[in-house]
JSON list of C-alpha atoms in Angstrom, two decimals:
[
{"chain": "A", "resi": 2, "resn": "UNK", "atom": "CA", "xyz": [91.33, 71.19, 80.54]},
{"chain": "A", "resi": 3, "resn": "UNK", "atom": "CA", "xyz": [90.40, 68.28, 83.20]},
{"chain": "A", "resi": 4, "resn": "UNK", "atom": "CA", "xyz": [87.74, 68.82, 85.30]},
{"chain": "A", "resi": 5, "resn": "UNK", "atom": "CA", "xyz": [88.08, 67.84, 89.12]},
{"chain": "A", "resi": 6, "resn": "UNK", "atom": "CA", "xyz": [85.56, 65.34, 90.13]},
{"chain": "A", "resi": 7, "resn": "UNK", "atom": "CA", "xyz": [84.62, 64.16, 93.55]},
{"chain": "A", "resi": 8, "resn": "UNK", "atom": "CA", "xyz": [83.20, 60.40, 93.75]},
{"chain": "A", "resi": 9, "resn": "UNK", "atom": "CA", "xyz": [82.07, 59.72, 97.86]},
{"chain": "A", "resi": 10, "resn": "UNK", "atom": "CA", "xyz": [80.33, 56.19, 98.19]},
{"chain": "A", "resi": 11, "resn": "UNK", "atom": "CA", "xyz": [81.04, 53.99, 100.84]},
{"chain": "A", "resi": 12, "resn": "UNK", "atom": "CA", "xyz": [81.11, 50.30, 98.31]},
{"chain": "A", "resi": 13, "resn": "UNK", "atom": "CA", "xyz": [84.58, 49.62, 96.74]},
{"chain": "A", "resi": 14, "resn": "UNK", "atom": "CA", "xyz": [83.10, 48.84, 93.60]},
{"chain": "A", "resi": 15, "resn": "UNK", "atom": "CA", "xyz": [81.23, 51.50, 92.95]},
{"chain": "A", "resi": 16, "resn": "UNK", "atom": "CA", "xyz": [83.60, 54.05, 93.62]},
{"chain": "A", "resi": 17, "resn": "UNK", "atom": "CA", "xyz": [86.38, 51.64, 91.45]},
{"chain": "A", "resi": 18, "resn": "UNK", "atom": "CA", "xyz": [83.52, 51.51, 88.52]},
{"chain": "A", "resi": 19, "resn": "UNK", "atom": "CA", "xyz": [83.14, 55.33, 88.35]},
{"chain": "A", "resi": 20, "resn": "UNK", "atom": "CA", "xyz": [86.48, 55.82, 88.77]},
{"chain": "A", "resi": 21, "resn": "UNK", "atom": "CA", "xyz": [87.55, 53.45, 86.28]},
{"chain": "A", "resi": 22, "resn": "UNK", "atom": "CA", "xyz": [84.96, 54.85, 83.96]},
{"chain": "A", "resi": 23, "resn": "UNK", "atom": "CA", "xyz": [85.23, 58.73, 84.37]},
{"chain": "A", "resi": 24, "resn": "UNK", "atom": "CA", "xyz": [89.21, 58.61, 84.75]},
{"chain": "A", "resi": 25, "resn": "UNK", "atom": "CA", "xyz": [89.61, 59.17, 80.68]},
{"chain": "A", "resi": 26, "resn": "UNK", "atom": "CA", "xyz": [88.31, 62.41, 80.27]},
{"chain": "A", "resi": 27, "resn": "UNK", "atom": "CA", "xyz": [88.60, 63.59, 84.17]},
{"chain": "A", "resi": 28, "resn": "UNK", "atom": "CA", "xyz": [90.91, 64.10, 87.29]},
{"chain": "A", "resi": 29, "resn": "UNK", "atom": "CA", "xyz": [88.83, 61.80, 89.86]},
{"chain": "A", "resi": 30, "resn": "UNK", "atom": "CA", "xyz": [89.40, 61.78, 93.60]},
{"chain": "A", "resi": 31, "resn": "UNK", "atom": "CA", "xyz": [87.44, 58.89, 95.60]},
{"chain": "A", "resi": 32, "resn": "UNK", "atom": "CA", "xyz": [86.55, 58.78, 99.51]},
{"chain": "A", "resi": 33, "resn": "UNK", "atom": "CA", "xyz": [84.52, 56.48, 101.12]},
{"chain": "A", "resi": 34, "resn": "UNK", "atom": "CA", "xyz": [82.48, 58.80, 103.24]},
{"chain": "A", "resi": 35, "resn": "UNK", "atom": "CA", "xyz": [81.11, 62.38, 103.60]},
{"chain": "A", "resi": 36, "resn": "UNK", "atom": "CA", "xyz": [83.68, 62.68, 106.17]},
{"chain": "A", "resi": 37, "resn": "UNK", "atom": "CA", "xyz": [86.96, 61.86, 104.39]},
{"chain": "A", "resi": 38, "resn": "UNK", "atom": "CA", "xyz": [85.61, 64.06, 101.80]},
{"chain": "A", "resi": 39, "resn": "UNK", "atom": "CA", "xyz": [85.03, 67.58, 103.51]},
{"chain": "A", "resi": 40, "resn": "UNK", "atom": "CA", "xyz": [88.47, 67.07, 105.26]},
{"chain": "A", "resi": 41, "resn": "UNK", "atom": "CA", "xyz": [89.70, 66.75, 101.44]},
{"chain": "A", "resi": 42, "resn": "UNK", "atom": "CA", "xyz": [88.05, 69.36, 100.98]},
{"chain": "A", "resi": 43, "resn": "UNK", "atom": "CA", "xyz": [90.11, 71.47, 103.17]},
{"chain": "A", "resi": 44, "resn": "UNK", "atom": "CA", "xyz": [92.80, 71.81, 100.69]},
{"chain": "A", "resi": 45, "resn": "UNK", "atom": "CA", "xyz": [90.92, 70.87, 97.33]},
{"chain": "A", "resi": 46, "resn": "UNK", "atom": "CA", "xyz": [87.92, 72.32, 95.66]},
{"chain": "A", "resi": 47, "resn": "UNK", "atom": "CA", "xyz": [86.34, 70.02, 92.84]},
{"chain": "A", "resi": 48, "resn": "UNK", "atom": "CA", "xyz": [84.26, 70.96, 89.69]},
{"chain": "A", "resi": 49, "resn": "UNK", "atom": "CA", "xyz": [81.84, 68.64, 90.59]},
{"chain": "A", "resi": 50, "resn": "UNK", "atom": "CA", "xyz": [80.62, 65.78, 93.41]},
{"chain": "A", "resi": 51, "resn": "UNK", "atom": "CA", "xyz": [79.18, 62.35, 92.87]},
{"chain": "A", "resi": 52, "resn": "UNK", "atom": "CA", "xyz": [77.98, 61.59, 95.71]},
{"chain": "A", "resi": 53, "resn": "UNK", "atom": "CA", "xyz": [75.62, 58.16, 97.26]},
{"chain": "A", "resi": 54, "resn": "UNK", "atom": "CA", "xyz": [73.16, 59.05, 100.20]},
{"chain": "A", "resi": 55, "resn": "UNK", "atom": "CA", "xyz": [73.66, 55.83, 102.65]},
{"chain": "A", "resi": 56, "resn": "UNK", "atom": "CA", "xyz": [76.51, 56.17, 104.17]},
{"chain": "A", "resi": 57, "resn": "UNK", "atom": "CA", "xyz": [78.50, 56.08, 107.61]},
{"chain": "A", "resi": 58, "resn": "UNK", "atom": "CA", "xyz": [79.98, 57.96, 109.34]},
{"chain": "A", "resi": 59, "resn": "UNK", "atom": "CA", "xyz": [78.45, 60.94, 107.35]},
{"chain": "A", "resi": 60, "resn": "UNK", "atom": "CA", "xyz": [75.95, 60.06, 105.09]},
{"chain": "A", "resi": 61, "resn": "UNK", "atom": "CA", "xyz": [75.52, 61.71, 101.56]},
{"chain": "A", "resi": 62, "resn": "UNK", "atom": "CA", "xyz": [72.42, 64.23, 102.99]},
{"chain": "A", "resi": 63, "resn": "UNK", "atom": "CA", "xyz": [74.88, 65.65, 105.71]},
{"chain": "A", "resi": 64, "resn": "UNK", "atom": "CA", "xyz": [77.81, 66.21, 103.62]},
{"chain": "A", "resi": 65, "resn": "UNK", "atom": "CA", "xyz": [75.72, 67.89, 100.98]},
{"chain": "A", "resi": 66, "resn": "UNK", "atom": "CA", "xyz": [74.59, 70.62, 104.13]},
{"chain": "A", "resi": 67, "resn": "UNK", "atom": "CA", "xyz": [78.21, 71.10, 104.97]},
{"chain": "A", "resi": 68, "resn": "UNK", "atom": "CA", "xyz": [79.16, 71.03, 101.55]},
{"chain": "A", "resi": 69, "resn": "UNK", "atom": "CA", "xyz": [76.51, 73.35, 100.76]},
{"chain": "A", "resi": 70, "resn": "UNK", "atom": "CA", "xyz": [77.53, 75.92, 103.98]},
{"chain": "A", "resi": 71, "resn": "UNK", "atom": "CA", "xyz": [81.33, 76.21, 102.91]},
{"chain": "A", "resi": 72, "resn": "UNK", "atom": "CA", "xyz": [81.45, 79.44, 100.55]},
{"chain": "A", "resi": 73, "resn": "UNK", "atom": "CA", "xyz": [83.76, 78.17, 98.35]},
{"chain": "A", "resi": 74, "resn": "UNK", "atom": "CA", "xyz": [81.88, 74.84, 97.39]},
{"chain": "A", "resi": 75, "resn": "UNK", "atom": "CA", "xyz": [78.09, 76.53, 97.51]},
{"chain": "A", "resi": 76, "resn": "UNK", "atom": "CA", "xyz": [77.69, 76.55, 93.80]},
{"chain": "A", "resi": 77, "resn": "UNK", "atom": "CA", "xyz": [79.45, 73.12, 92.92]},
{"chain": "A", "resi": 78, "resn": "UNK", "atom": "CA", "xyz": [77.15, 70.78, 91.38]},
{"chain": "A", "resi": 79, "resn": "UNK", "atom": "CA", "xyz": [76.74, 68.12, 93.53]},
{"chain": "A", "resi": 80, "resn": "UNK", "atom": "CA", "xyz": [74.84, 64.48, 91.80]},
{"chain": "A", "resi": 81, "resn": "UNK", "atom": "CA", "xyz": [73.37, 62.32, 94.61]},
{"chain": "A", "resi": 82, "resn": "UNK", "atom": "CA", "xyz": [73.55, 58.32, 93.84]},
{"chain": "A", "resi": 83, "resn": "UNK", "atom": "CA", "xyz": [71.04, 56.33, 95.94]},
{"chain": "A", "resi": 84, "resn": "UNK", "atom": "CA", "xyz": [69.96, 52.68, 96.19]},
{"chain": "A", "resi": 85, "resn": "UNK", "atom": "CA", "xyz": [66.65, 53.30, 96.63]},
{"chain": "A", "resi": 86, "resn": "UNK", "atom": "CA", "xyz": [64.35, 55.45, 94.22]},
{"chain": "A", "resi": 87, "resn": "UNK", "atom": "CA", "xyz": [62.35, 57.42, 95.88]},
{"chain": "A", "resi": 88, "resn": "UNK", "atom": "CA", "xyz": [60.19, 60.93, 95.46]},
{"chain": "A", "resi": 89, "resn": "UNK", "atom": "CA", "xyz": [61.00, 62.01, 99.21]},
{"chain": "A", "resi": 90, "resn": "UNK", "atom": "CA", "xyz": [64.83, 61.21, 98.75]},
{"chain": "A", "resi": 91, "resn": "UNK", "atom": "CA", "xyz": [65.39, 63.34, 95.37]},
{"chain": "A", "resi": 92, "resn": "UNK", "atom": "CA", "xyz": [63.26, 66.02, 97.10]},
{"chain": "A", "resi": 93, "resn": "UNK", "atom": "CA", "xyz": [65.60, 65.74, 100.07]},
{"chain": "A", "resi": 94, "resn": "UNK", "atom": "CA", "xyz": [68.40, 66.07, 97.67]},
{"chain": "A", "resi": 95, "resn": "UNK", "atom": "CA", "xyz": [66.95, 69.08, 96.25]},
{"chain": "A", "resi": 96, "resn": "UNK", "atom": "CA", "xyz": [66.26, 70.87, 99.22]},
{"chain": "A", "resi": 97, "resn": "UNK", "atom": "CA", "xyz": [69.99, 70.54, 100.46]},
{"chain": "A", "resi": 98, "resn": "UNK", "atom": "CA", "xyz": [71.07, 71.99, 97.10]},
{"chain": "A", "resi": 99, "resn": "UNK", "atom": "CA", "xyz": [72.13, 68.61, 94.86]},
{"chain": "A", "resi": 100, "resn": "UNK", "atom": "CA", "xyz": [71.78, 69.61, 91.22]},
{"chain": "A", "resi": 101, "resn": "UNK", "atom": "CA", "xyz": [70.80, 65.70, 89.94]},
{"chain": "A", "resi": 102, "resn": "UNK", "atom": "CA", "xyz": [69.42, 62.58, 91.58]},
{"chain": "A", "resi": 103, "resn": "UNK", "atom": "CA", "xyz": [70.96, 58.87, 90.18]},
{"chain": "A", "resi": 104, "resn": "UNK", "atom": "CA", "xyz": [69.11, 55.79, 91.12]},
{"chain": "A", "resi": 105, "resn": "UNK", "atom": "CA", "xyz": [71.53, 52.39, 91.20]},
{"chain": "A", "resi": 106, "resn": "UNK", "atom": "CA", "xyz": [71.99, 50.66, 89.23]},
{"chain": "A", "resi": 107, "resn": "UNK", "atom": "CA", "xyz": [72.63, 54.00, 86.77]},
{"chain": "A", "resi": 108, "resn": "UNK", "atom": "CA", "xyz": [73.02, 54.12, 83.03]},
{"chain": "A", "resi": 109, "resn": "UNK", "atom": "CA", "xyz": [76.87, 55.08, 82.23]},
{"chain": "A", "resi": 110, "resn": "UNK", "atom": "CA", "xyz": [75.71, 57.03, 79.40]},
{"chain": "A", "resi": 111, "resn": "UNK", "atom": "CA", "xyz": [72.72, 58.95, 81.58]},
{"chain": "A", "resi": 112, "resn": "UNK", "atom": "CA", "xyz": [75.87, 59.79, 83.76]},
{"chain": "A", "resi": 113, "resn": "UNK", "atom": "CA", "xyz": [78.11, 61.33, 81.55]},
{"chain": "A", "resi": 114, "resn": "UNK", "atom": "CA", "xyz": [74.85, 63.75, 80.32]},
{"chain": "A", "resi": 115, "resn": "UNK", "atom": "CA", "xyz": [74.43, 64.93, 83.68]},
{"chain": "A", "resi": 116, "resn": "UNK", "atom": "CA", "xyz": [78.02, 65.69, 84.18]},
{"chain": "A", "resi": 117, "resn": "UNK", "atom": "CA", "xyz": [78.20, 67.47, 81.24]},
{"chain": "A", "resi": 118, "resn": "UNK", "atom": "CA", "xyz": [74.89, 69.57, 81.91]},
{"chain": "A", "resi": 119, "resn": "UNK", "atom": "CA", "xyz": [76.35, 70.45, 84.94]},
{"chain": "A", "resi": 120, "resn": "UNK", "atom": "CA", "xyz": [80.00, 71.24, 83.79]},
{"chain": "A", "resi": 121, "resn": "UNK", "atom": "CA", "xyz": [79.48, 73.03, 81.03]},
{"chain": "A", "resi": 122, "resn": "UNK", "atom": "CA", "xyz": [75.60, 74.16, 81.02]},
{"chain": "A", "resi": 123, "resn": "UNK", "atom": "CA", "xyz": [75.55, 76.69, 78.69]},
{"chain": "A", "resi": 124, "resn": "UNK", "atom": "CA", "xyz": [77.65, 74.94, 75.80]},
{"chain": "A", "resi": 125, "resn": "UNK", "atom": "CA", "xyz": [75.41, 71.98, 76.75]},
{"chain": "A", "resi": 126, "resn": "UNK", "atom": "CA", "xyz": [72.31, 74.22, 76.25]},
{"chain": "A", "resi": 127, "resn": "UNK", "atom": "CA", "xyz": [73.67, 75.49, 73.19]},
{"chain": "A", "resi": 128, "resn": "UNK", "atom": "CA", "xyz": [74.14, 72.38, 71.36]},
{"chain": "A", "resi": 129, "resn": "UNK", "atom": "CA", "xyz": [69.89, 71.53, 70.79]}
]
């Protein structure tokens, strides 16, 4: 079965590299803001949420709170992309309930573990 995943990053390319890259073994959806993503939302619930932090309108911290408040997305996993690597903005991502923290430029390979951890996590823990 596909999984649903949610790619919301404001630069062309990177959403058209992700997309282009997780599109062979998933259903991918793309928006360019936290915005256009909860209103997608609305109708659509995802199995997971790539998601970068700068942003606007939204930007990636306040869709992961409103992500976070809806009931039926609370326990999606949600990986947050950012520019800039930084202690205070993984533990921001933390706090508002992300599950990973990417730094860009990000390791294709380093990508597709995390989505997997967080898709399947106990087959993934199984497998050591």
């Amino acid at each position: 079965m596909r999984r649903k995943i949610l790619i919301i990053d404001d630069e062309p390319t990177i959403r058209a590299i992700l997309t282009s890259f997780l599109i062979k073994t998933h259903d991918v959806v793309a928006r360019n803001d936290g915005q256009q993503a909860l209103e997608w939302c609305e109708g659509n619930i995802p199995d997971l949420v790539i998601c970068d932090i700068q942003m606007q309108p939204m930007n990636g911290y306040e869709f992961l709170k409103r992500f976070r408040q809806r009931g039926y997305t609370k326990h999606t996993p949600v990986i947050m992309l950012s520019s800039e690597e930084s202690s205070s903005n993984r533990v921001e991502c933390y706090k508002r309930g992300a599950q990973d923290f990417l730094c860009k430029p990000f390791n294709p390979l380093e990508l597709l573990a995390l989505i997997d951890k967080n898709l399947n996590p106990v087959n993934f823990a199984h497998r050591w």
